[in-house]
CSV table of C-alpha atoms and ligand atoms in Angstrom, one decimal:
chain,number,residue,atom,x,y,z
A,325,MET,CA,5.0,-3.3,125.9
A,326,VAL,CA,3.0,-0.7,127.7
A,327,GLU,CA,4.6,1.5,130.4
A,328,PHE,CA,3.2,4.2,132.6
A,329,LYS,CA,5.6,6.5,134.4
A,330,ASN,CA,4.2,8.7,137.2
A,331,VAL,CA,1.0,9.2,135.3
A,332,SER,CA,-1.7,11.5,136.6
A,333,VAL,CA,-5.0,12.6,134.9
A,334,HIS,CA,-6.8,15.6,136.2
A,335,TYR,CA,-10.1,16.4,134.3
A,336,SER,CA,-11.1,20.0,134.0
A,337,SER,CA,-14.2,19.2,136.0
A,338,GLY,CA,-11.9,19.0,139.0
A,339,VAL,CA,-11.7,15.2,139.2
A,340,ASP,CA,-8.4,13.5,139.8
A,341,ALA,CA,-9.1,10.3,137.8
A,342,LEU,CA,-5.6,8.9,138.2
A,343,GLN,CA,-2.8,9.8,140.6
A,344,ASN,CA,0.8,8.9,140.0
A,345,ILE,CA,0.3,5.6,138.3
A,346,ASN,CA,3.3,3.4,137.5
A,347,LEU,CA,2.6,0.3,135.4
A,348,ARG,CA,4.4,-2.1,133.1
A,349,ILE,CA,2.7,-4.7,130.8
A,350,ASN,CA,5.2,-6.9,129.0
A,351,ASP,CA,4.8,-8.5,125.6
A,352,GLY,CA,2.6,-11.6,125.8
A,353,GLU,CA,0.9,-10.6,129.0
A,354,PHE,CA,-2.9,-10.8,129.4
A,355,VAL,CA,-3.9,-8.3,132.1
A,356,PHE,CA,-7.2,-7.6,133.8
A,357,ILE,CA,-7.8,-4.2,135.4
A,358,VAL,CA,-10.5,-4.4,138.0
A,359,GLY,CA,-12.1,-1.7,140.1
A,360,GLU,CA,-15.4,-0.1,141.1
A,361,SER,CA,-17.2,2.3,138.8
A,362,GLY,CA,-15.4,5.6,138.6
A,363,ALA,CA,-12.1,4.1,139.7
A,364,GLY,CA,-10.3,5.3,136.5
A,365,LYS,CA,-10.2,2.1,134.4
A,366,SER,CA,-11.5,3.8,131.2
A,367,THR,CA,-9.2,6.7,131.7
A,368,LEU,CA,-6.3,4.3,131.9
A,369,MET,CA,-7.3,2.7,128.7
A,370,LYS,CA,-7.9,6.0,126.9
A,371,LEU,CA,-4.3,6.9,127.7
A,372,MET,CA,-3.1,3.7,126.1
A,373,MET,CA,-5.2,4.5,123.0
A,374,ARG,CA,-3.9,8.0,122.9
A,375,GLU,CA,-7.4,9.3,123.1
A,376,ILE,CA,-6.2,11.6,126.0
A,377,VAL,CA,-2.8,12.6,127.2
A,378,PRO,CA,-1.8,12.7,130.9
A,379,SER,CA,-1.8,15.9,132.9
A,380,SER,CA,1.6,14.8,134.1
A,381,GLY,CA,3.9,11.7,133.5
A,382,ARG,CA,4.4,9.7,130.4
A,383,VAL,CA,2.8,6.8,128.6
A,384,PHE,CA,4.8,4.5,126.3
A,385,VAL,CA,3.5,1.9,123.9
A,386,ASN,CA,6.2,-0.3,122.2
A,387,GLY,CA,8.8,2.2,123.3
A,388,ALA,CA,7.1,5.3,121.8
A,389,SER,CA,6.1,8.2,124.0
A,390,LEU,CA,2.4,8.8,123.1
A,391,SER,CA,2.4,12.4,124.1
A,392,LYS,CA,4.9,13.1,121.4
A,393,LEU,CA,2.8,11.7,118.6
A,394,LYS,CA,1.2,14.4,116.4
A,395,GLY,CA,-1.4,14.6,113.6
A,396,ASN,CA,-1.5,11.5,111.3
A,397,LYS,CA,1.0,9.7,113.5
A,398,ILE,CA,-1.8,9.4,116.1
A,399,ALA,CA,-4.2,7.9,113.5
A,400,LYS,CA,-1.5,5.5,112.4
A,401,PHE,CA,-0.8,4.5,116.0
A,402,ARG,CA,-4.5,3.8,116.6
A,403,ARG,CA,-4.7,1.6,113.6
A,404,SER,CA,-1.8,-0.5,115.1
A,405,ILE,CA,-3.8,-1.4,118.2
A,406,GLY,CA,-7.1,-3.3,118.5
A,407,MET,CA,-9.9,-1.8,120.5
A,408,VAL,CA,-13.0,-3.4,121.9
A,409,PHE,CA,-15.8,-1.6,123.8
A,410,GLN,CA,-18.8,-2.4,125.9
A,411,ASP,CA,-21.2,-1.0,123.3
A,412,PHE,CA,-19.5,-2.9,120.3
A,413,ARG,CA,-19.4,0.2,118.1
A,414,LEU,CA,-20.2,-1.6,114.9
A,415,ILE,CA,-21.3,0.4,111.8
A,416,GLN,CA,-25.1,-0.4,111.6
A,417,ASP,CA,-25.6,0.0,107.9
A,418,LEU,CA,-22.6,-2.3,107.0
A,419,ASN,CA,-22.8,-6.0,107.2
A,420,VAL,CA,-20.4,-8.2,109.3
A,421,TYR,CA,-18.0,-8.7,106.4
A,422,GLU,CA,-18.0,-5.0,105.5
A,423,ASN,CA,-17.5,-3.9,109.2
A,424,VAL,CA,-14.3,-5.9,109.3
A,425,ALA,CA,-13.2,-5.0,105.8
A,426,PHE,CA,-13.7,-1.3,106.6
A,427,VAL,CA,-10.7,-1.1,109.0
A,428,LEU,CA,-8.5,-2.9,106.5
A,429,ARG,CA,-9.5,-0.4,103.8
A,430,ILE,CA,-8.7,2.7,105.9
A,431,ALA,CA,-5.3,1.0,106.7
A,432,ASP,CA,-4.8,0.9,102.9
A,433,GLN,CA,-4.5,-2.8,102.7
A,434,PRO,CA,-4.7,-4.2,99.2
A,435,MET,CA,-8.0,-5.7,98.1
A,436,LYS,CA,-6.4,-9.1,97.6
A,437,PHE,CA,-5.3,-9.2,101.2
A,438,ILE,CA,-8.7,-8.0,102.5
A,439,LYS,CA,-10.5,-10.8,100.6
A,440,GLN,CA,-8.5,-13.4,102.5
A,441,ARG,CA,-8.1,-11.6,105.8
A,442,VAL,CA,-11.8,-10.9,106.5
A,443,PRO,CA,-12.9,-14.6,106.2
A,444,TYR,CA,-9.8,-15.6,108.3
A,445,VAL,CA,-10.6,-13.4,111.3
A,446,LEU,CA,-14.4,-14.1,111.1
A,447,ASN,CA,-13.5,-17.8,111.2
A,448,LEU,CA,-11.4,-17.2,114.4
A,449,VAL,CA,-14.5,-15.8,116.1
A,450,GLU,CA,-16.7,-18.5,114.6
A,451,LEU,CA,-18.9,-16.1,112.6
A,452,ALA,CA,-18.0,-16.9,109.0
A,453,HIS,CA,-21.6,-18.0,108.5
A,454,LYS,CA,-22.9,-14.6,109.5
A,455,ALA,CA,-20.7,-12.6,107.1
A,456,ARG,CA,-23.8,-11.2,105.3
A,457,SER,CA,-25.8,-10.3,108.4
A,458,TYR,CA,-26.2,-6.8,109.7
A,459,PRO,CA,-25.4,-5.9,113.4
A,460,LYS,CA,-29.1,-5.6,114.4
A,461,GLU,CA,-29.6,-9.2,113.2
A,462,LEU,CA,-27.0,-10.5,115.7
A,463,SER,CA,-27.1,-11.2,119.5
A,464,GLY,CA,-25.0,-9.1,121.8
A,465,GLY,CA,-22.4,-11.9,122.1
A,466,GLU,CA,-22.2,-12.2,118.3
A,467,GLN,CA,-21.9,-8.5,117.8
A,468,GLN,CA,-19.0,-8.5,120.3
A,469,ARG,CA,-17.3,-11.3,118.4
A,470,VAL,CA,-17.5,-9.2,115.2
A,471,ALA,CA,-16.0,-6.3,117.2
A,472,ILE,CA,-13.2,-8.6,118.3
A,473,ALA,CA,-12.6,-9.8,114.7
A,474,ARG,CA,-12.4,-6.2,113.6
A,475,ALA,CA,-9.9,-5.5,116.4
A,476,LEU,CA,-7.8,-8.4,115.2
A,477,ALA,CA,-8.0,-7.5,111.5
A,478,ASN,CA,-4.8,-5.4,111.3
A,479,ASP,CA,-2.8,-7.9,113.3
A,480,PRO,CA,-2.3,-5.5,116.3
A,481,SER,CA,0.5,-5.7,118.7
A,482,LEU,CA,-1.9,-4.7,121.5
A,483,ILE,CA,-5.6,-5.3,122.1
A,484,ILE,CA,-7.4,-3.1,124.6
A,485,ALA,CA,-10.9,-4.1,125.7
A,486,ASP,CA,-12.9,-1.8,128.0
A,487,GLU,CA,-15.6,-3.8,129.8
A,488,PRO,CA,-16.1,-6.0,126.7
A,489,THR,CA,-18.6,-8.2,128.5
A,490,GLY,CA,-20.6,-5.3,130.1
A,491,ASN,CA,-23.5,-5.7,127.7
A,492,ILE,CA,-23.5,-9.5,127.5
A,493,ASP,CA,-25.1,-12.0,129.7
A,494,PRO,CA,-22.9,-13.8,132.2
A,495,LYS,CA,-22.7,-17.2,130.4
A,496,LEU,CA,-21.7,-15.6,127.1
A,497,SER,CA,-19.3,-13.3,128.9
A,498,TYR,CA,-17.2,-16.4,129.8
A,499,GLU,CA,-17.0,-17.3,126.1
A,500,ILE,CA,-15.9,-13.8,125.2
A,501,VAL,CA,-13.1,-13.9,127.8
A,502,GLU,CA,-12.1,-17.4,126.7
A,503,LEU,CA,-12.0,-16.1,123.1
A,504,LEU,CA,-9.7,-13.2,124.0
A,505,LYS,CA,-7.5,-15.5,126.0
A,506,ALA,CA,-7.2,-18.0,123.2
A,507,ILE,CA,-6.3,-15.1,120.8
B,246,ADP,P1,-14.1,3.7,135.3
B,246,ADP,O1,-13.9,3.4,133.9
B,246,ADP,O2,-13.3,2.9,136.2
B,246,ADP,O3,-15.6,3.7,135.7
B,246,ADP,P2,-13.4,6.5,134.5
B,246,ADP,O4,-12.0,6.4,134.1
B,246,ADP,O5,-14.5,6.5,133.4
B,246,ADP,O6,-13.7,5.3,135.5
B,246,ADP,O7,-13.7,7.7,135.4
B,246,ADP,C1,-12.8,8.1,136.5
B,246,ADP,C2,-13.3,9.4,137.1
B,246,ADP,O8,-13.0,10.4,136.2
B,246,ADP,C3,-14.7,9.4,137.5
B,246,ADP,O9,-14.9,10.2,138.6
B,246,ADP,C4,-15.4,10.1,136.3
B,246,ADP,O10,-16.5,10.7,136.6
B,246,ADP,C5,-14.3,11.1,135.8
B,246,ADP,N1,-14.3,11.3,134.4
B,246,ADP,C6,-14.2,10.4,133.4
B,246,ADP,N2,-14.1,11.0,132.2
B,246,ADP,C7,-14.3,12.3,132.4
B,246,ADP,C8,-14.3,13.5,131.5
B,246,ADP,N3,-14.2,13.4,130.2
B,246,ADP,N4,-14.4,14.7,132.1
B,246,ADP,C9,-14.5,14.8,133.5
B,246,ADP,N5,-14.5,13.8,134.3
B,246,ADP,C10,-14.3,12.6,133.8
B,247,MG,MG1,-15.2,2.6,132.4
């Protein structure tokens, strides 16, 4: 569950990116946030990822107030959510398998679990056959599917995707959205 209570974000540049936002997303909901460039969508998502904190108001994820998280609790919280970005953010010198395994390793998952989990999530995004390929050998749509597999790897309670189809052609964009909906 995600809840925003009277949330405002004022950037030091003088921009009021969000003003007094109240929002509640219940478990199991699939929500689209739509708005013109500069409307504040990425700011809203950065708050949910605890990349920034509000200038005023409070953000809760699964009941926890994100402003109160400190130090390694922030890193731990981030590992509990899946994130997908427009520019994929894959590690270029790791292959597909290793990109997914990486997030499991930093979450201290046992090797035995990693060996079964990586093929499982790659299978979900129908990329098991590309496990040994490197990001530059994949199309945009395939790279984004790897990023989705990686976001799913730690079985997150929340998946946040910021313009996940922004760098993908329109036909494949539908496939990415269908994939997210199916998940
Ligand atoms: P969207 O994702 O909907 O395009 P953003 O949340 O990125 O919108 O931006 C909302 C507003 O905040 C814009 O006016 C943008 O220029 C401004 N903004 C975003 N990030 C920063 C930042 N780090 N510092 C200053 N201003 C920012
Ligand atoms: Mg944005």
